[in-house]
Amino acid sequence: MTRPFEIGSVIAALKSVIGPTQGPVALHEPSLDGNEIRYATECISSGWVSSVGSFVDEFERRLSAITGAKRAVAVVNGTAALHVALLLAGVRPGDEVLVPALTFVATANAVAYCGAVPHLVDSDAATLGLDPRKLDAYLKEHTTSRGGARVNSSTNRRIAAVVPMHTFGHPVDLDALAEVCARFEIPMVEDAAEALGSRIRGRHVGTWGRLSIISFNGNKIVTTGGGGAILTNDEALGRRAKHLTTTARRPHPWLYEHDEIGYNYRMPNLNAALGCAQLEKLDSFVERKRALAAGYQHAFADMEGIRVFREPDFATSNYWLNALLLDPENAVHRDGILRAAHQEGVLARPAWTLLHRLAIYADCPRMDLSCAEDLQRRLINVPSSAALSRTKLVATS
Ligand SMILES: *Cc1c(COP(=O)(O)O)cnc(C)c1O
């Protein structure tokens, strides 16, 4: 038995998963019911709330243990993490960096901070992230190898990095992308901002790229209030990341000596205290978010013309944000659904405006973006807080 597509039924299905609530339901809210207050109090009592303190070291150690990355460097936010990761990957002014058109604006902004040009590439409907086959064909046709560098044949600019992004926490096909990047000798830097807790065959994302980044913004699966981290398996790059994000100060008991122009990007100890408490809950967050995703899958299973995005076969996703995908013929109803959902207090959202549709990036070089365009027209993100899975009883009734 199937149910016909109808805006009213879509809203009813969403509400059946979310359950009874007081007030509007946000797209994503943090859960702060662990040791957050205890550690923050400990941090404040110690007096070490700022640039020095044990919580930062502990947070980095725990991140490294969770992800399997040899080194994690905590910084002020995910955008700053990506800025420094790109610099350390060798991105220089005048270079081009391949980024998906379907991403949060920060991915491209970090490229621009390096004085480089974002070069927009298409997504794959199976992962919502960078399409390795399309990338491969594009690099073959539009780039050449020149003096040990990969160069865009039409702009003559060096392609300095590829930045895959794990959309809504769902892993991209990293094995395939790493193979393409290796073949064309372009460093890969993963924007894993949304993907803490996501794995591919047991291995945590953020460990394929030469460097990777995670965000701990208030709306991500784990938050430090605001924060980010750089991950790498290369010890030397890890040391460089720490140095560059701490004003490049040379270690000395009292002297202020700085051997390059560094950044004041270090995560404050107070934020790291919050982060230590949050990381203790990561497994339960992932479990609850996966249960919520299963609830959405169930609620829409028999509805025609719409489905809930499901993680690719090779991956175990953290399901940071759930996404409804309208069939192409129902894309015209996207805004109707968003309007009706908001009227009912369900704060659903469309995907980000594609980067080439923003005036600031309209002139960037780009490949055919038909898949990203198509996804953007018919995708709707729905409330995905871990706390909502407490109501999953309603979803499966
Ligand atoms: C959140 C996010 C970032 C940036 O993280 P901030 O901590 O907000 O600076 C970068 N890329 C993507 C894909 C994100 O979702």
Tab-separated table of C-alpha atoms and ligand atoms in Angstrom:
chain	number	residue	atom	x	y	z
A	1	MET	CA	0.000	0.000	0.000
A	2	THR	CA	1.265	3.446	-0.853
A	3	ARG	CA	-0.028	6.885	0.058
A	4	PRO	CA	-0.250	9.623	-2.563
A	5	PHE	CA	1.997	12.678	-2.211
A	6	GLU	CA	0.268	15.589	-0.491
A	7	ILE	CA	1.691	18.542	1.426
A	8	GLY	CA	-0.664	17.840	4.341
A	9	SER	CA	0.537	14.242	4.633
A	10	VAL	CA	4.174	15.345	4.531
A	11	ILE	CA	3.594	17.684	7.479
A	12	ALA	CA	1.623	15.013	9.336
A	13	ALA	CA	4.441	12.490	8.808
A	14	LEU	CA	7.023	14.983	10.115
A	15	LYS	CA	4.919	15.715	13.183
A	16	SER	CA	4.395	12.013	13.841
A	17	VAL	CA	8.161	11.609	14.155
A	18	ILE	CA	8.761	14.777	16.155
A	19	GLY	CA	5.876	14.068	18.516
A	20	PRO	CA	4.075	16.530	20.750
A	21	THR	CA	6.153	19.622	21.547
A	22	GLN	CA	5.817	22.994	23.213
A	23	GLY	CA	6.693	25.712	20.761
A	24	PRO	CA	8.538	25.576	17.464
A	25	VAL	CA	10.952	22.726	16.740
A	26	ALA	CA	14.384	23.930	15.637
A	27	LEU	CA	16.417	22.259	12.920
A	28	HIS	CA	19.116	21.403	15.421
A	29	GLU	CA	19.568	22.106	19.117
A	30	PRO	CA	22.408	21.059	21.402
A	31	SER	CA	21.909	18.580	24.257
A	32	LEU	CA	23.733	19.883	27.322
A	33	ASP	CA	22.661	17.392	29.967
A	34	GLY	CA	26.019	15.750	30.736
A	35	ASN	CA	29.067	17.099	32.576
A	36	GLU	CA	28.938	20.502	30.862
A	37	ILE	CA	28.132	22.541	33.990
A	38	ARG	CA	30.566	20.536	36.123
A	39	TYR	CA	33.533	20.989	33.766
A	40	ALA	CA	32.718	24.634	33.017
A	41	THR	CA	32.558	25.308	36.779
A	42	GLU	CA	35.834	23.474	37.292
A	43	CYS	CA	37.372	25.562	34.532
A	44	ILE	CA	36.106	28.847	35.991
A	45	SER	CA	37.184	27.889	39.529
A	46	SER	CA	40.680	27.143	38.255
A	47	GLY	CA	40.935	30.634	36.770
A	48	TRP	CA	42.255	29.165	33.498
A	49	VAL	CA	39.391	30.159	31.219
A	50	SER	CA	41.345	31.491	28.274
A	51	SER	CA	44.372	30.622	26.207
A	52	VAL	CA	46.033	28.124	28.528
A	53	GLY	CA	44.588	25.184	30.413
A	54	SER	CA	44.241	21.462	30.690
A	55	PHE	CA	40.815	21.139	29.042
A	56	VAL	CA	42.240	22.067	25.625
A	57	ASP	CA	44.860	19.305	25.868
A	58	GLU	CA	42.250	16.840	27.116
A	59	PHE	CA	39.798	17.805	24.370
A	60	GLU	CA	42.467	17.306	21.713
A	61	ARG	CA	43.455	13.930	23.189
A	62	ARG	CA	39.829	12.747	23.206
A	63	LEU	CA	39.236	13.936	19.656
A	64	SER	CA	42.301	12.125	18.485
A	65	ALA	CA	41.176	8.937	20.274
A	66	ILE	CA	37.659	9.127	18.805
A	67	THR	CA	38.688	9.867	15.228
A	68	GLY	CA	41.912	7.886	15.110
A	69	ALA	CA	43.724	10.949	13.731
A	70	LYS	CA	47.245	11.141	15.160
A	71	ARG	CA	46.886	14.815	15.980
A	72	ALA	CA	43.896	17.066	16.701
A	73	VAL	CA	44.400	20.804	17.149
A	74	ALA	CA	41.502	22.712	18.743
A	75	VAL	CA	40.743	26.162	17.318
A	76	VAL	CA	38.130	28.937	17.557
A	77	ASN	CA	35.814	27.660	14.827
A	78	GLY	CA	35.571	25.356	11.826
A	79	THR	CA	36.164	28.135	9.312
A	80	ALA	CA	39.456	29.097	10.981
A	81	ALA	CA	40.386	25.405	11.058
A	82	LEU	CA	39.810	25.140	7.311
A	83	HIS	CA	41.736	28.359	6.646
A	84	VAL	CA	44.828	26.993	8.392
A	85	ALA	CA	44.401	23.462	6.999
A	86	LEU	CA	44.405	24.907	3.462
A	87	LEU	CA	47.498	27.014	4.183
A	88	LEU	CA	49.286	23.930	5.510
A	89	ALA	CA	48.209	21.924	2.472
A	90	GLY	CA	50.104	24.516	0.426
A	91	VAL	CA	47.310	26.751	-0.889
A	92	ARG	CA	48.776	30.097	-1.978
A	93	PRO	CA	47.384	33.349	-3.415
A	94	GLY	CA	46.358	32.862	-7.034
A	95	ASP	CA	45.747	29.116	-6.710
A	96	GLU	CA	42.419	27.386	-7.331
A	97	VAL	CA	40.818	24.991	-4.853
A	98	LEU	CA	38.088	22.561	-5.891
A	99	VAL	CA	35.070	22.750	-3.580
A	100	PRO	CA	31.511	21.472	-3.960
A	101	ALA	CA	28.938	24.047	-5.082
A	102	LEU	CA	26.559	22.439	-2.590
A	103	THR	CA	28.135	23.379	0.728
A	104	PHE	CA	27.977	25.946	3.499
A	105	VAL	CA	29.608	29.214	2.444
A	106	ALA	CA	32.475	28.741	4.939
A	107	THR	CA	34.103	26.109	2.692
A	108	ALA	CA	34.627	28.683	-0.052
A	109	ASN	CA	35.341	31.557	2.345
A	110	ALA	CA	38.332	29.690	3.786
A	111	VAL	CA	39.698	29.322	0.245
A	112	ALA	CA	39.232	33.062	-0.320
A	113	TYR	CA	41.043	33.886	2.965
A	114	CYS	CA	44.103	32.176	1.438
A	115	GLY	CA	43.876	34.498	-1.567
A	116	ALA	CA	42.869	31.517	-3.706
A	117	VAL	CA	39.859	31.018	-5.965
A	118	PRO	CA	37.131	28.452	-5.245
A	119	HIS	CA	36.528	26.266	-8.301
A	120	LEU	CA	33.099	24.692	-7.998
A	121	VAL	CA	32.450	21.021	-8.637
A	122	ASP	CA	29.336	18.874	-8.757
A	123	SER	CA	27.821	16.475	-6.244
A	124	ASP	CA	26.743	12.857	-6.414
A	125	ALA	CA	23.095	12.085	-5.546
A	126	ALA	CA	24.158	8.881	-3.758
A	127	THR	CA	26.246	10.740	-1.150
A	128	LEU	CA	25.192	14.426	-1.587
A	129	GLY	CA	28.947	15.119	-1.708
A	130	LEU	CA	31.693	15.427	-4.343
A	131	ASP	CA	31.236	13.067	-7.280
A	132	PRO	CA	34.541	11.185	-7.782
A	133	ARG	CA	33.751	10.006	-11.340
A	134	LYS	CA	32.772	13.455	-12.524
A	135	LEU	CA	35.838	14.957	-10.820
A	136	ASP	CA	38.096	12.404	-12.499
A	137	ALA	CA	36.699	13.094	-15.982
A	138	TYR	CA	36.852	16.847	-15.393
A	139	LEU	CA	40.465	16.845	-14.228
A	140	LYS	CA	41.442	14.730	-17.248
A	141	GLU	CA	39.794	17.096	-19.668
A	142	HIS	CA	40.460	20.505	-18.130
A	143	THR	CA	43.822	20.304	-16.383
A	144	THR	CA	47.417	19.549	-17.316
A	145	SER	CA	50.515	18.609	-15.385
A	146	ARG	CA	53.075	21.398	-15.533
A	147	GLY	CA	56.341	21.545	-13.594
A	148	GLY	CA	55.097	19.111	-10.973
A	149	ALA	CA	51.821	20.977	-10.476
A	150	ARG	CA	48.280	20.341	-11.682
A	151	VAL	CA	47.153	23.376	-13.647
A	152	ASN	CA	43.749	24.535	-14.910
A	153	SER	CA	44.267	24.615	-18.693
A	154	SER	CA	41.971	27.592	-19.242
A	155	THR	CA	43.036	29.865	-16.346
A	156	ASN	CA	46.642	28.647	-15.980
A	157	ARG	CA	46.171	28.670	-12.224
A	158	ARG	CA	47.476	25.833	-10.078
A	159	ILE	CA	44.851	23.481	-8.585
A	160	ALA	CA	46.220	23.425	-5.038
A	161	ALA	CA	43.686	21.245	-3.225
A	162	VAL	CA	40.408	19.341	-3.397
A	163	VAL	CA	37.998	19.854	-0.493
A	164	PRO	CA	35.293	17.198	-0.239
A	165	MET	CA	32.573	17.944	2.319
A	166	HIS	CA	30.499	15.352	4.181
A	167	THR	CA	27.056	16.800	3.584
A	168	PHE	CA	24.758	16.744	6.640
A	169	GLY	CA	27.246	14.283	8.186
A	170	HIS	CA	26.930	11.653	5.429
A	171	PRO	CA	30.353	10.422	4.312
A	172	VAL	CA	31.412	11.016	0.715
A	173	ASP	CA	33.158	8.197	-1.117
A	174	LEU	CA	36.600	8.956	0.325
A	175	ASP	CA	38.341	5.884	-1.090
A	176	ALA	CA	37.372	6.887	-4.617
A	177	LEU	CA	38.167	10.578	-4.069
A	178	ALA	CA	41.529	9.827	-2.448
A	179	GLU	CA	42.419	7.668	-5.440
A	180	VAL	CA	41.536	10.445	-7.916
A	181	CYS	CA	43.428	13.075	-5.882
A	182	ALA	CA	46.493	10.825	-5.622
A	183	ARG	CA	46.477	10.134	-9.358
A	184	PHE	CA	46.345	13.854	-10.180
A	185	GLU	CA	48.733	14.684	-7.334
A	186	ILE	CA	46.406	17.158	-5.647
A	187	PRO	CA	46.252	17.238	-1.828
A	188	MET	CA	42.867	16.426	-0.318
A	189	VAL	CA	41.598	18.435	2.651
A	190	GLU	CA	38.350	17.103	4.121
A	191	ASP	CA	35.701	19.533	5.301
A	192	ALA	CA	34.307	17.156	7.930
A	193	ALA	CA	32.685	20.066	9.812
A	194	GLU	CA	29.364	18.205	10.071
A	195	ALA	CA	30.624	14.648	10.327
A	196	LEU	CA	31.976	13.956	13.820
A	197	GLY	CA	30.957	10.357	14.578
A	198	SER	CA	30.585	9.311	10.916
A	199	ARG	CA	32.566	6.352	9.649
A	200	ILE	CA	33.355	4.380	6.518
A	201	ARG	CA	33.727	0.666	7.242
A	202	GLY	CA	34.663	1.515	10.832
A	203	ARG	CA	37.234	4.187	9.989
A	204	HIS	CA	36.323	7.715	11.062
A	205	VAL	CA	36.003	10.336	8.314
A	206	GLY	CA	38.564	13.120	8.496
A	207	THR	CA	41.436	10.638	8.355
A	208	TRP	CA	41.765	10.312	4.565
A	209	GLY	CA	42.737	13.901	3.776
A	210	ARG	CA	46.247	15.224	4.364
A	211	LEU	CA	44.413	17.486	6.805
A	212	SER	CA	40.743	17.641	7.810
A	213	ILE	CA	38.559	19.886	9.879
A	214	ILE	CA	35.602	19.581	12.237
A	215	SER	CA	33.262	22.287	13.544
A	216	PHE	CA	31.861	22.563	17.072
A	217	ASN	CA	29.457	25.370	16.331
A	218	GLY	CA	26.245	25.408	18.383
A	219	ASN	CA	24.275	23.610	15.677
A	220	LYS	CA	26.704	20.731	15.069
A	221	ILE	CA	26.416	17.261	16.650
A	222	VAL	CA	28.930	18.220	19.371
A	223	THR	CA	29.347	21.839	20.408
A	224	THR	CA	31.891	23.887	22.336
A	225	GLY	CA	29.733	27.004	22.023
A	226	GLY	CA	31.915	27.894	19.063
A	227	GLY	CA	34.950	25.930	18.011
A	228	GLY	CA	36.704	23.773	15.506
A	229	ALA	CA	39.588	21.376	15.094
A	230	ILE	CA	42.224	20.452	12.557
A	231	LEU	CA	42.932	16.721	12.219
A	232	THR	CA	45.977	15.147	10.631
A	233	ASN	CA	47.938	11.903	10.661
A	234	ASP	CA	51.127	13.788	9.836
A	235	GLU	CA	52.909	14.693	13.100
A	236	ALA	CA	54.908	17.486	11.468
A	237	LEU	CA	51.745	19.072	10.020
A	238	GLY	CA	50.094	18.702	13.425
A	239	ARG	CA	52.928	20.631	15.068
A	240	ARG	CA	52.729	23.263	12.321
A	241	ALA	CA	48.961	23.553	12.858
A	242	LYS	CA	49.450	24.147	16.595
A	243	HIS	CA	52.195	26.693	15.957
A	244	LEU	CA	50.320	28.645	13.296
A	245	THR	CA	47.075	28.777	15.323
A	246	THR	CA	48.858	30.045	18.460
A	247	THR	CA	50.473	33.201	16.977
A	248	ALA	CA	53.575	31.217	15.961
A	249	ARG	CA	55.175	31.836	19.326
A	250	ARG	CA	58.374	29.945	19.943
A	251	PRO	CA	58.311	27.959	23.181
A	252	HIS	CA	60.112	29.895	25.887
A	253	PRO	CA	59.405	30.442	29.591
A	254	TRP	CA	59.065	34.218	29.219
A	255	LEU	CA	60.130	35.586	25.830
A	256	TYR	CA	57.623	36.604	23.183
A	257	GLU	CA	59.262	35.498	19.977
A	258	HIS	CA	57.223	34.790	16.873
A	259	ASP	CA	58.926	33.238	13.873
A	260	GLU	CA	56.159	33.875	11.318
A	261	ILE	CA	52.864	35.738	11.061
A	262	GLY	CA	50.615	33.348	12.936
A	263	TYR	CA	46.947	33.420	13.869
A	264	ASN	CA	45.211	33.795	17.209
A	265	TYR	CA	42.953	30.826	16.489
A	266	ARG	CA	43.419	28.794	19.688
A	267	MET	CA	40.283	27.403	21.317
A	268	PRO	CA	39.752	28.961	24.786
A	269	ASN	CA	39.938	26.556	27.713
A	270	LEU	CA	36.349	27.367	28.737
A	271	ASN	CA	35.041	26.172	25.380
A	272	ALA	CA	37.192	23.057	25.567
A	273	ALA	CA	35.667	22.260	28.994
A	274	LEU	CA	32.241	22.218	27.358
A	275	GLY	CA	33.671	20.117	24.549
A	276	CYS	CA	35.090	17.469	26.896
A	277	ALA	CA	31.624	16.977	28.371
A	278	GLN	CA	30.033	16.865	24.926
A	279	LEU	CA	32.471	14.267	23.569
A	280	GLU	CA	31.500	11.932	26.402
A	281	LYS	CA	28.012	11.922	24.896
A	282	LEU	CA	28.972	11.506	21.239
A	283	ASP	CA	28.118	7.804	21.016
A	284	SER	CA	24.690	8.388	22.523
A	285	PHE	CA	24.101	11.400	20.235
A	286	VAL	CA	24.906	9.285	17.178
A	287	GLU	CA	22.700	6.460	18.424
A	288	ARG	CA	19.777	8.804	19.061
A	289	LYS	CA	20.191	10.590	15.745
A	290	ARG	CA	20.297	7.299	13.887
A	291	ALA	CA	17.117	6.251	15.692
A	292	LEU	CA	15.495	9.545	14.687
A	293	ALA	CA	16.562	8.954	11.071
A	294	ALA	CA	15.000	5.490	11.214
A	295	GLY	CA	11.813	7.154	12.486
A	296	TYR	CA	11.740	9.493	9.476
A	297	GLN	CA	12.466	6.571	7.106
A	298	HIS	CA	9.531	4.694	8.597
A	299	ALA	CA	7.145	7.656	8.478
A	300	PHE	CA	7.803	8.276	4.762
A	301	ALA	CA	8.292	4.666	3.654
A	302	ASP	CA	4.890	4.294	2.014
A	303	MET	CA	4.524	7.837	0.657
A	304	GLU	CA	4.830	8.342	-3.084
A	305	GLY	CA	6.925	11.084	-4.625
A	306	ILE	CA	9.210	11.719	-1.653
A	307	ARG	CA	11.896	9.878	0.295
A	308	VAL	CA	14.255	10.397	3.186
A	309	PHE	CA	17.956	10.463	2.284
A	310	ARG	CA	19.681	7.296	3.424
A	311	GLU	CA	23.417	6.906	4.156
A	312	PRO	CA	25.449	5.297	1.360
A	313	ASP	CA	26.083	1.519	1.704
A	314	PHE	CA	29.738	1.920	2.644
A	315	ALA	CA	29.058	4.387	5.455
A	316	THR	CA	27.714	4.713	8.973
A	317	SER	CA	26.512	8.304	9.167
A	318	ASN	CA	26.017	10.457	12.253
A	319	TYR	CA	22.813	11.712	10.557
A	320	TRP	CA	23.606	15.237	11.706
A	321	LEU	CA	20.730	16.585	9.599
A	322	ASN	CA	17.997	14.516	8.017
A	323	ALA	CA	16.967	15.421	4.487
A	324	LEU	CA	13.748	14.819	2.598
A	325	LEU	CA	14.175	14.437	-1.155
A	326	LEU	CA	11.186	15.238	-3.310
A	327	ASP	CA	10.897	13.378	-6.588
A	328	PRO	CA	11.732	15.776	-9.455
A	329	GLU	CA	8.054	16.254	-10.385
A	330	ASN	CA	7.306	17.368	-6.814
A	331	ALA	CA	10.144	19.904	-6.594
A	332	VAL	CA	7.559	22.643	-7.265
A	333	HIS	CA	6.060	21.850	-3.847
A	334	ARG	CA	9.277	22.466	-1.912
A	335	ASP	CA	8.388	25.986	-0.827
A	336	GLY	CA	4.797	24.972	-0.088
A	337	ILE	CA	6.084	22.308	2.273
A	338	LEU	CA	8.501	24.766	3.912
A	339	ARG	CA	5.671	27.297	4.392
A	340	ALA	CA	3.255	24.718	5.821
A	341	ALA	CA	5.953	23.263	8.074
A	342	HIS	CA	6.814	26.689	9.506
A	343	GLN	CA	3.116	27.399	10.114
A	344	GLU	CA	3.037	24.197	12.164
A	345	GLY	CA	6.184	25.149	14.106
A	346	VAL	CA	8.423	22.670	12.283
A	347	LEU	CA	11.427	24.782	11.296
A	348	ALA	CA	12.473	22.886	8.163
A	349	ARG	CA	14.968	24.482	5.741
A	350	PRO	CA	16.036	24.192	2.134
A	351	ALA	CA	19.656	23.267	1.399
A	352	TRP	CA	22.184	26.113	1.186
A	353	THR	CA	22.008	28.453	-1.776
A	354	LEU	CA	24.518	27.007	-4.248
A	355	LEU	CA	27.782	28.935	-4.156
A	356	HIS	CA	27.649	30.148	-7.771
A	357	ARG	CA	24.231	31.674	-7.015
A	358	LEU	CA	25.812	33.976	-4.428
A	359	ALA	CA	27.052	37.216	-6.001
A	360	ILE	CA	30.382	36.827	-4.153
A	361	TYR	CA	31.163	33.531	-5.944
A	362	ALA	CA	29.172	33.953	-9.167
A	363	ASP	CA	32.315	34.433	-11.247
A	364	CYS	CA	34.189	31.399	-9.945
A	365	PRO	CA	35.258	28.746	-12.436
A	366	ARG	CA	32.914	25.765	-12.329
A	367	MET	CA	32.006	22.512	-14.011
A	368	ASP	CA	28.519	21.448	-15.008
A	369	LEU	CA	26.595	21.516	-11.711
A	370	SER	CA	23.414	19.743	-12.784
A	371	CYS	CA	23.313	17.280	-9.896
A	372	ALA	CA	23.855	19.977	-7.246
A	373	GLU	CA	21.213	22.149	-8.955
A	374	ASP	CA	18.772	19.258	-8.962
A	375	LEU	CA	19.411	18.366	-5.312
A	376	GLN	CA	19.083	21.977	-4.207
A	377	ARG	CA	15.653	22.277	-5.848
A	378	ARG	CA	14.138	19.264	-4.126
A	379	LEU	CA	15.900	18.858	-0.785
A	380	ILE	CA	14.445	19.838	2.592
A	381	ASN	CA	16.276	19.517	5.915
A	382	VAL	CA	14.052	18.570	8.815
A	383	PRO	CA	14.498	18.851	12.605
A	384	SER	CA	17.258	16.480	13.680
A	385	SER	CA	18.254	17.218	17.286
A	386	ALA	CA	19.350	14.139	19.225
A	387	ALA	CA	16.785	14.983	21.897
A	388	LEU	CA	13.913	14.464	19.434
A	389	SER	CA	14.529	10.733	19.249
A	390	ARG	CA	12.969	10.379	22.718
A	391	THR	CA	9.660	10.638	20.901
A	392	LYS	CA	10.418	7.871	18.447
A	393	LEU	CA	7.618	5.792	19.978
A	394	VAL	CA	5.199	8.066	18.139
A	395	ALA	CA	7.086	7.584	14.901
A	396	THR	CA	6.771	3.830	14.834
A	397	SER	CA	3.147	3.571	16.016
B	1	LIG	C1	29.615	24.536	10.108
B	1	LIG	C2	30.411	24.382	8.877
B	1	LIG	C3	31.653	24.997	8.676
B	1	LIG	C4	32.215	26.078	9.553
B	1	LIG	O1	32.236	25.859	10.866
B	1	LIG	P1	32.144	27.087	11.898
B	1	LIG	O2	32.560	26.442	13.166
B	1	LIG	O3	30.724	27.550	11.910
B	1	LIG	O4	33.086	28.142	11.449
B	1	LIG	C5	32.368	24.712	7.532
B	1	LIG	N1	31.898	23.867	6.610
B	1	LIG	C6	30.710	23.274	6.750
B	1	LIG	C7	30.254	22.347	5.695
B	1	LIG	C8	29.914	23.513	7.870
B	1	LIG	O5	28.713	22.944	7.965
